Tab-separated table of C-alpha atoms in Angstrom:
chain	number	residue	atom	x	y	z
A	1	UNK	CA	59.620	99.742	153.418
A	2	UNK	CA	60.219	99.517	149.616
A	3	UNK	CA	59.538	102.141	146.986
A	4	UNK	CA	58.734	101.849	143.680
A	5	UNK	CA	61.904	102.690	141.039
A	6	UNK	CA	60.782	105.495	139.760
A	7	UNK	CA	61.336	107.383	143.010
A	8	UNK	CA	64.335	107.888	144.409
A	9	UNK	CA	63.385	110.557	146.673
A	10	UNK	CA	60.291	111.335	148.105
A	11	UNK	CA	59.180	114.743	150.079
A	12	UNK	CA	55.870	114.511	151.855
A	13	UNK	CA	53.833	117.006	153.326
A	14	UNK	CA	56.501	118.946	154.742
A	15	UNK	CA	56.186	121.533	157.067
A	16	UNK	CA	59.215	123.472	158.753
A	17	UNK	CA	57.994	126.382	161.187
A	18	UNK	CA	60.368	128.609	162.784
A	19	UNK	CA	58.165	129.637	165.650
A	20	UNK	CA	55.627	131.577	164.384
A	21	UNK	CA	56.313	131.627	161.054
A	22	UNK	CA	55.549	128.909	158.854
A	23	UNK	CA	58.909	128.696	156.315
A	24	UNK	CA	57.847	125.369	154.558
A	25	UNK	CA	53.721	124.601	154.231
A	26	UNK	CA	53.287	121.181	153.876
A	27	UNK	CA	55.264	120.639	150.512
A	28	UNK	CA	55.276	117.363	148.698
A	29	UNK	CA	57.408	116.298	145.608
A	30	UNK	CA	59.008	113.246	144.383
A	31	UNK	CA	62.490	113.075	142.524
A	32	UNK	CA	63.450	110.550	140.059
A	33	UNK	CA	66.824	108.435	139.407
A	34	UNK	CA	68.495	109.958	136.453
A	35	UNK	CA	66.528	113.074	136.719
A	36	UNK	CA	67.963	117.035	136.872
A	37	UNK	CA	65.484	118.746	139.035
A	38	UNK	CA	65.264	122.363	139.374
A	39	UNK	CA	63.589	123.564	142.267
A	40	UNK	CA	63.081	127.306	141.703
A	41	UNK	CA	60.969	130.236	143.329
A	42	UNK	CA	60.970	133.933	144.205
A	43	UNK	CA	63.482	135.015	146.974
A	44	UNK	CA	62.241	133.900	150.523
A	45	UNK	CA	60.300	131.311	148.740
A	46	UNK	CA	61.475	128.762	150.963
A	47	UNK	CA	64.129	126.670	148.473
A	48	UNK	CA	66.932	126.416	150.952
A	49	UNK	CA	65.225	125.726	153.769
A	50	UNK	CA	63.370	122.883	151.975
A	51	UNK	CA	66.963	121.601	151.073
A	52	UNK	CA	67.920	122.104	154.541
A	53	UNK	CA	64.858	120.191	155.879
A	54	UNK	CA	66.383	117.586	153.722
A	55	UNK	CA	70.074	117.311	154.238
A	56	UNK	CA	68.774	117.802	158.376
A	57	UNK	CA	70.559	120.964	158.918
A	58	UNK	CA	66.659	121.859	159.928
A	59	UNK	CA	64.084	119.842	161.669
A	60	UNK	CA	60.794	119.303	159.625
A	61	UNK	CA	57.852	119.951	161.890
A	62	UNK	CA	55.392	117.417	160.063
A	63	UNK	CA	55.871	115.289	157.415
A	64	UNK	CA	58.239	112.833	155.992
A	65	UNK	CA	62.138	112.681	153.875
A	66	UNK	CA	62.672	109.416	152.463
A	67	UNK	CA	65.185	108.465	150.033
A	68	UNK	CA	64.823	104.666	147.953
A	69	UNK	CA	62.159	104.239	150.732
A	70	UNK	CA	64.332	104.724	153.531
A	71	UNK	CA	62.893	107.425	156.264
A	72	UNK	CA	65.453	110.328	156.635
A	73	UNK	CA	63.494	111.573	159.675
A	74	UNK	CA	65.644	112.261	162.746
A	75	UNK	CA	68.720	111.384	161.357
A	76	UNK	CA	71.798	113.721	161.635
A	77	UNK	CA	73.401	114.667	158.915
A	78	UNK	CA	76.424	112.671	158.698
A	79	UNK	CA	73.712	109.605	158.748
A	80	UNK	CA	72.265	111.415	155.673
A	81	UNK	CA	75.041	111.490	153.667
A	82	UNK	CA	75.875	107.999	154.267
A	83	UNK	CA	72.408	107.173	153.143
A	84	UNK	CA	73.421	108.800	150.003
A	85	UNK	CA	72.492	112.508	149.672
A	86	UNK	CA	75.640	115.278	148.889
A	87	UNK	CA	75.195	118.879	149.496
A	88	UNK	CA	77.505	121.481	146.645
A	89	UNK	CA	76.824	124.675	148.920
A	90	UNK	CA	76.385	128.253	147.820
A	91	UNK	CA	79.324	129.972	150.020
A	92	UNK	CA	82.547	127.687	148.566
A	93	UNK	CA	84.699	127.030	151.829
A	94	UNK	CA	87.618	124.830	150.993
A	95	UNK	CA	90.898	124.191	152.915
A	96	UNK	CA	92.929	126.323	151.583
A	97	UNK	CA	96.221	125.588	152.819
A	98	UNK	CA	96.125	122.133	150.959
A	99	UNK	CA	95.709	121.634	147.288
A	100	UNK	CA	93.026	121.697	145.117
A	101	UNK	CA	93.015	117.560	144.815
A	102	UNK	CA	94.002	117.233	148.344
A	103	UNK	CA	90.600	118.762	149.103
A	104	UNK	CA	88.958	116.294	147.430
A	105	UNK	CA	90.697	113.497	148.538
A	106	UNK	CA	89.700	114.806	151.621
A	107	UNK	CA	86.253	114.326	150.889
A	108	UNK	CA	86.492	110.936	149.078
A	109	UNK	CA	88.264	110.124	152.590
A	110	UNK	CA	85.268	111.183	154.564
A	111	UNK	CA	83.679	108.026	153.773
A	112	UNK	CA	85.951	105.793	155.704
A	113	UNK	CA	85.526	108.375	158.801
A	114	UNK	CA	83.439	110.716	160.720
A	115	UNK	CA	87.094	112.492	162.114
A	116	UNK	CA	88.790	115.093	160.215
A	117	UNK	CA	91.953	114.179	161.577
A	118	UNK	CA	91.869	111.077	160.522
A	119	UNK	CA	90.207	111.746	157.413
A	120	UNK	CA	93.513	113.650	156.524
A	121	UNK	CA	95.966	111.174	156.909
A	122	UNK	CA	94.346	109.331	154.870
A	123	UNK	CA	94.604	112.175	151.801
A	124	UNK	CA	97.569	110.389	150.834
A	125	UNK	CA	96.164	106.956	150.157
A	126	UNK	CA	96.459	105.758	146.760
A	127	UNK	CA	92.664	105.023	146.477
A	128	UNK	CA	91.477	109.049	147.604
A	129	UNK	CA	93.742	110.417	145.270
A	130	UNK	CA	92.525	108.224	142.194
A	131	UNK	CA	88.856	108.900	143.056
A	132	UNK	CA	90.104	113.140	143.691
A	133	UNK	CA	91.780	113.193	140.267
A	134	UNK	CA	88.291	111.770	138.566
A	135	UNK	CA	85.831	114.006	140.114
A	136	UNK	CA	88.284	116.985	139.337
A	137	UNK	CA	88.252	115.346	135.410
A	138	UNK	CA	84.373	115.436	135.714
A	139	UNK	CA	84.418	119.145	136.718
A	140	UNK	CA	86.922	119.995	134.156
A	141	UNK	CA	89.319	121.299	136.730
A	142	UNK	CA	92.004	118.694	136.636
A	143	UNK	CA	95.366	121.237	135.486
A	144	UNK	CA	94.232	122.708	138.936
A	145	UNK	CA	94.805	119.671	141.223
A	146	UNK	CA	98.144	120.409	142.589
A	147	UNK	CA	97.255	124.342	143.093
A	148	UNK	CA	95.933	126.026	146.199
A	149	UNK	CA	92.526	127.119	146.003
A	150	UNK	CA	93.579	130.226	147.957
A	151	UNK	CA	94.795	131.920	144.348
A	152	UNK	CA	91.593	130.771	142.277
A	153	UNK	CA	88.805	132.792	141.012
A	154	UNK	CA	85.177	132.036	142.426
A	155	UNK	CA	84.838	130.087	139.124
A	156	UNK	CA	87.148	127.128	139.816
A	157	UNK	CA	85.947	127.343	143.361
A	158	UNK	CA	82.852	126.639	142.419
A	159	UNK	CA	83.930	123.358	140.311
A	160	UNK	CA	85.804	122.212	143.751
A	161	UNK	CA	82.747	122.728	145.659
A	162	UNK	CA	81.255	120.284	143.224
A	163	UNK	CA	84.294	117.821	142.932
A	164	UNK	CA	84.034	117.406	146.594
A	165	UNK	CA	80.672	117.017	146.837
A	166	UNK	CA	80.745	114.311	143.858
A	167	UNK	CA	83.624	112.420	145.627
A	168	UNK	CA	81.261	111.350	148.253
A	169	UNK	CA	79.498	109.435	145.237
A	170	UNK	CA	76.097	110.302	146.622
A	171	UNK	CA	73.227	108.643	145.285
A	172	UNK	CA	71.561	112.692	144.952
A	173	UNK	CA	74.024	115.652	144.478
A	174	UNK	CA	71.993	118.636	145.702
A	175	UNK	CA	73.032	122.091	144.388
A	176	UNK	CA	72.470	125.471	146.200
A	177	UNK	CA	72.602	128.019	143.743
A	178	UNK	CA	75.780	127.048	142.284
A	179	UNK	CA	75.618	129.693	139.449
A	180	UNK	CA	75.436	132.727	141.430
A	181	UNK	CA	78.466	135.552	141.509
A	182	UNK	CA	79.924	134.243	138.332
A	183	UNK	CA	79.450	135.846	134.660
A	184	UNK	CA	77.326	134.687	132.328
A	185	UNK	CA	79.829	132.707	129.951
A	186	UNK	CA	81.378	131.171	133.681
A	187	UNK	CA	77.510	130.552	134.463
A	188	UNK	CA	76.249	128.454	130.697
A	189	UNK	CA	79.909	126.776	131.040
A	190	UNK	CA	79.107	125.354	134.803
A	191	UNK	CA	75.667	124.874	133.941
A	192	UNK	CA	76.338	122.510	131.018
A	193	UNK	CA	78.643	120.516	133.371
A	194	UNK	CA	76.645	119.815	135.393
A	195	UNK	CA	73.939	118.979	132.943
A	196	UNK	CA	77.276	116.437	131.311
A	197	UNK	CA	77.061	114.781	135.095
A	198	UNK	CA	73.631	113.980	135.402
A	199	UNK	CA	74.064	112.707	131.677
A	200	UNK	CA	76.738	110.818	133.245
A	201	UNK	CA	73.807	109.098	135.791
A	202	UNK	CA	74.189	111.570	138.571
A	203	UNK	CA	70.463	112.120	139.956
A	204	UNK	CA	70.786	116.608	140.803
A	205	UNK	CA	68.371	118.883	142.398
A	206	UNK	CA	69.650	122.531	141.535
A	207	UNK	CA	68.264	125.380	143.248
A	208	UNK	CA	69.049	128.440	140.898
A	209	UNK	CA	68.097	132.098	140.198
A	210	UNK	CA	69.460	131.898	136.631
A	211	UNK	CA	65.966	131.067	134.856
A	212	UNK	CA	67.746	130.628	131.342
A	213	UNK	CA	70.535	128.475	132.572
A	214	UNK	CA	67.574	126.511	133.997
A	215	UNK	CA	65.655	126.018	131.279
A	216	UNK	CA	68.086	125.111	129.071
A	217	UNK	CA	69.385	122.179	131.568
A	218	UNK	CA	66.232	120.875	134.060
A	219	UNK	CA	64.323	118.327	133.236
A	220	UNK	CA	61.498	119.384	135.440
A	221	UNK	CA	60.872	122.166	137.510
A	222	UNK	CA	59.367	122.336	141.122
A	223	UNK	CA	58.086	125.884	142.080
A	224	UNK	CA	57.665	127.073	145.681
A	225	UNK	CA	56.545	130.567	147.174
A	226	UNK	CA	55.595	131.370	150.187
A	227	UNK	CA	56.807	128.311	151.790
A	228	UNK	CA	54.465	126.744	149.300
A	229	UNK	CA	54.482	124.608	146.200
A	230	UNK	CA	52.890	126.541	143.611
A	231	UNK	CA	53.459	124.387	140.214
A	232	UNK	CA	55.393	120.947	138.628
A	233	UNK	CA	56.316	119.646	135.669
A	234	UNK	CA	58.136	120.341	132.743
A	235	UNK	CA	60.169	123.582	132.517
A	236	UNK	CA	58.078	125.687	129.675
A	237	UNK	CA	54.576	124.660	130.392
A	238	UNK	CA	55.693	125.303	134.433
A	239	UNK	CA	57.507	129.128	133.778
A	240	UNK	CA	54.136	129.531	131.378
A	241	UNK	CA	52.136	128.965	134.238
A	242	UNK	CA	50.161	132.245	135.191
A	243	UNK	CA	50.272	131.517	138.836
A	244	UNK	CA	54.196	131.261	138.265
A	245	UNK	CA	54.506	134.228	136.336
A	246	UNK	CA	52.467	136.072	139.015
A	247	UNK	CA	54.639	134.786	141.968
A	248	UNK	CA	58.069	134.778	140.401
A	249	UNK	CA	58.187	137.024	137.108
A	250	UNK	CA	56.038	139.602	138.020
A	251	UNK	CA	53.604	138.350	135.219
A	252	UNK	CA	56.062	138.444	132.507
A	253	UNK	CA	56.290	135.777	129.749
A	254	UNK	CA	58.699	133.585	129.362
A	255	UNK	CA	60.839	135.060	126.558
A	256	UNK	CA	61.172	138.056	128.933
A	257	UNK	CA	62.265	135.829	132.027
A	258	UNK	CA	65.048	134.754	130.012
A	259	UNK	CA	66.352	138.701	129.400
A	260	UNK	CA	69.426	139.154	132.177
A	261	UNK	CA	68.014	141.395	134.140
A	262	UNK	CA	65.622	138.407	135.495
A	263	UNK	CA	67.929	135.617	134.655
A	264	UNK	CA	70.246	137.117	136.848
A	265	UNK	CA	67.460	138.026	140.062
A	266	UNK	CA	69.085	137.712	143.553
A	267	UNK	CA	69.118	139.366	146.359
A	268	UNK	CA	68.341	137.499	149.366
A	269	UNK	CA	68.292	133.947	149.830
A	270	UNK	CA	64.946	131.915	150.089
């Protein structure tokens, strides 16, 4: 099966039910090669689990994952990843006995293996390093790369989480919430990086509670609540949307979704 080139991922009437509850309702959206994606919603809306349906951490019960036309359906997630799709998670967990570029070696590593043993001997090789000293460049963390991560703040964590995930050159670099716990000059700074790496040709789909960050960096916006998608399309015509406003803002316009007491909404995780 072949897909057209303006899709490089394609969701399709995905469901995900956790018994009796229904977490994803039959959700469809496409994203495009280039594109920063935001995929946004109230808390419990369903965002993670939708990116877990995707990355296979969760089974979809109906409905189809497909990235450059290739079905993602059953496969585990290693497969996935070889296929192309990279996961910068939410909680930052890095080895922190090793260094900062070791870590990402690490990553760049996993390529040539599925075993972490072996995947660390080969941390040394010439190649891993190269490729851990870029993505640490791209990330803007590079005076770091012979520190421990045990002794960093959450902020260069963060970037790590990202320079790993990057080092797996996926062909989609999904972001959970990548903004959340830090300030809000550590949160614009991160935020235009990764806007500079999708500039860079990195296709992203962020999921984020910082509306303002979001605005100022997604192309397009994807809305769920309720398990359901609500509204699509471009960021200031979607967060306009009264059925958007109702669900996520409370009704509340758009200059006042961008005030920090909204920009900064938590809490739980969808």
């Amino acid at each position: 099966m072949t897909m057209t080139q303006q899709t490089l991922l394609r969701v399709a009437g995905v469901t995900v039910r956790f018994g009796g509850l229904t977490a994803i309702d039959n959700v469809s959206f496409d994203v495009h090669p280039g594109e920063l994606l935001g995929l946004i919603g109230p808390n419990g809306a369903g965002k993670t689990t939708m990116l877990r349906a995707i990355t296979g951490v969760v089974r979809a019960t109906h409905g189809d994952v497909t990235l450059e036309g290739d079905t993602l359906n059953g496969l585990p997630i290693h497969k996935r990843i070889q296929k192309g799709l990279s996961l910068s998670q939410q909680l930052v967990k890095p080895f922190r006995e090793i260094s900062v570029l070791d870590n990402v070696a690490l990553a760049a590593g996993a390529s040539r293996t599925r075993s972490p043993l072996k995947a660390l001997l080969h941390v040394s090789q010439k190649e891993e390093a190269i490729i851990g000293r870029e993505m640490l460049e791209r990330v803007g963390i590079a005076a770091y790369a012979d520190q421990k991560p045990g002794i960093q703040p959450l902020g260069i964590l963060k970037r790590l989480e990202m320079a790993r995930a990057l080092a797996l050159k996926p062909k989609l670099l999904l972001l959970d919430e990548p903004l959340a716990g830090l300030n809000s000059k550590e949160a614009n700074a991160l935020a235009s990086t990764i806007a500079d790496i999708n500039r860079q040709g990195v296709t992203i789909v962020l999921i984020e509670h910082n509306l303002g960050e979001v605005m100022r960096i997604c192309q397009r916006l994807v809305v769920l609540d309720n398990g359901r998608k609500i509204a699509s399309g471009e960021p200031r015509a979607v967060m306009n949307d009264p059925a958007v406003r109702a669900a996520y803002l409370g009704g509340d316009t758009i200059a006042e979704a961008q005030q920090p007491t909204l920009v900064a909404a938590g809490g739980k995780h969808a």
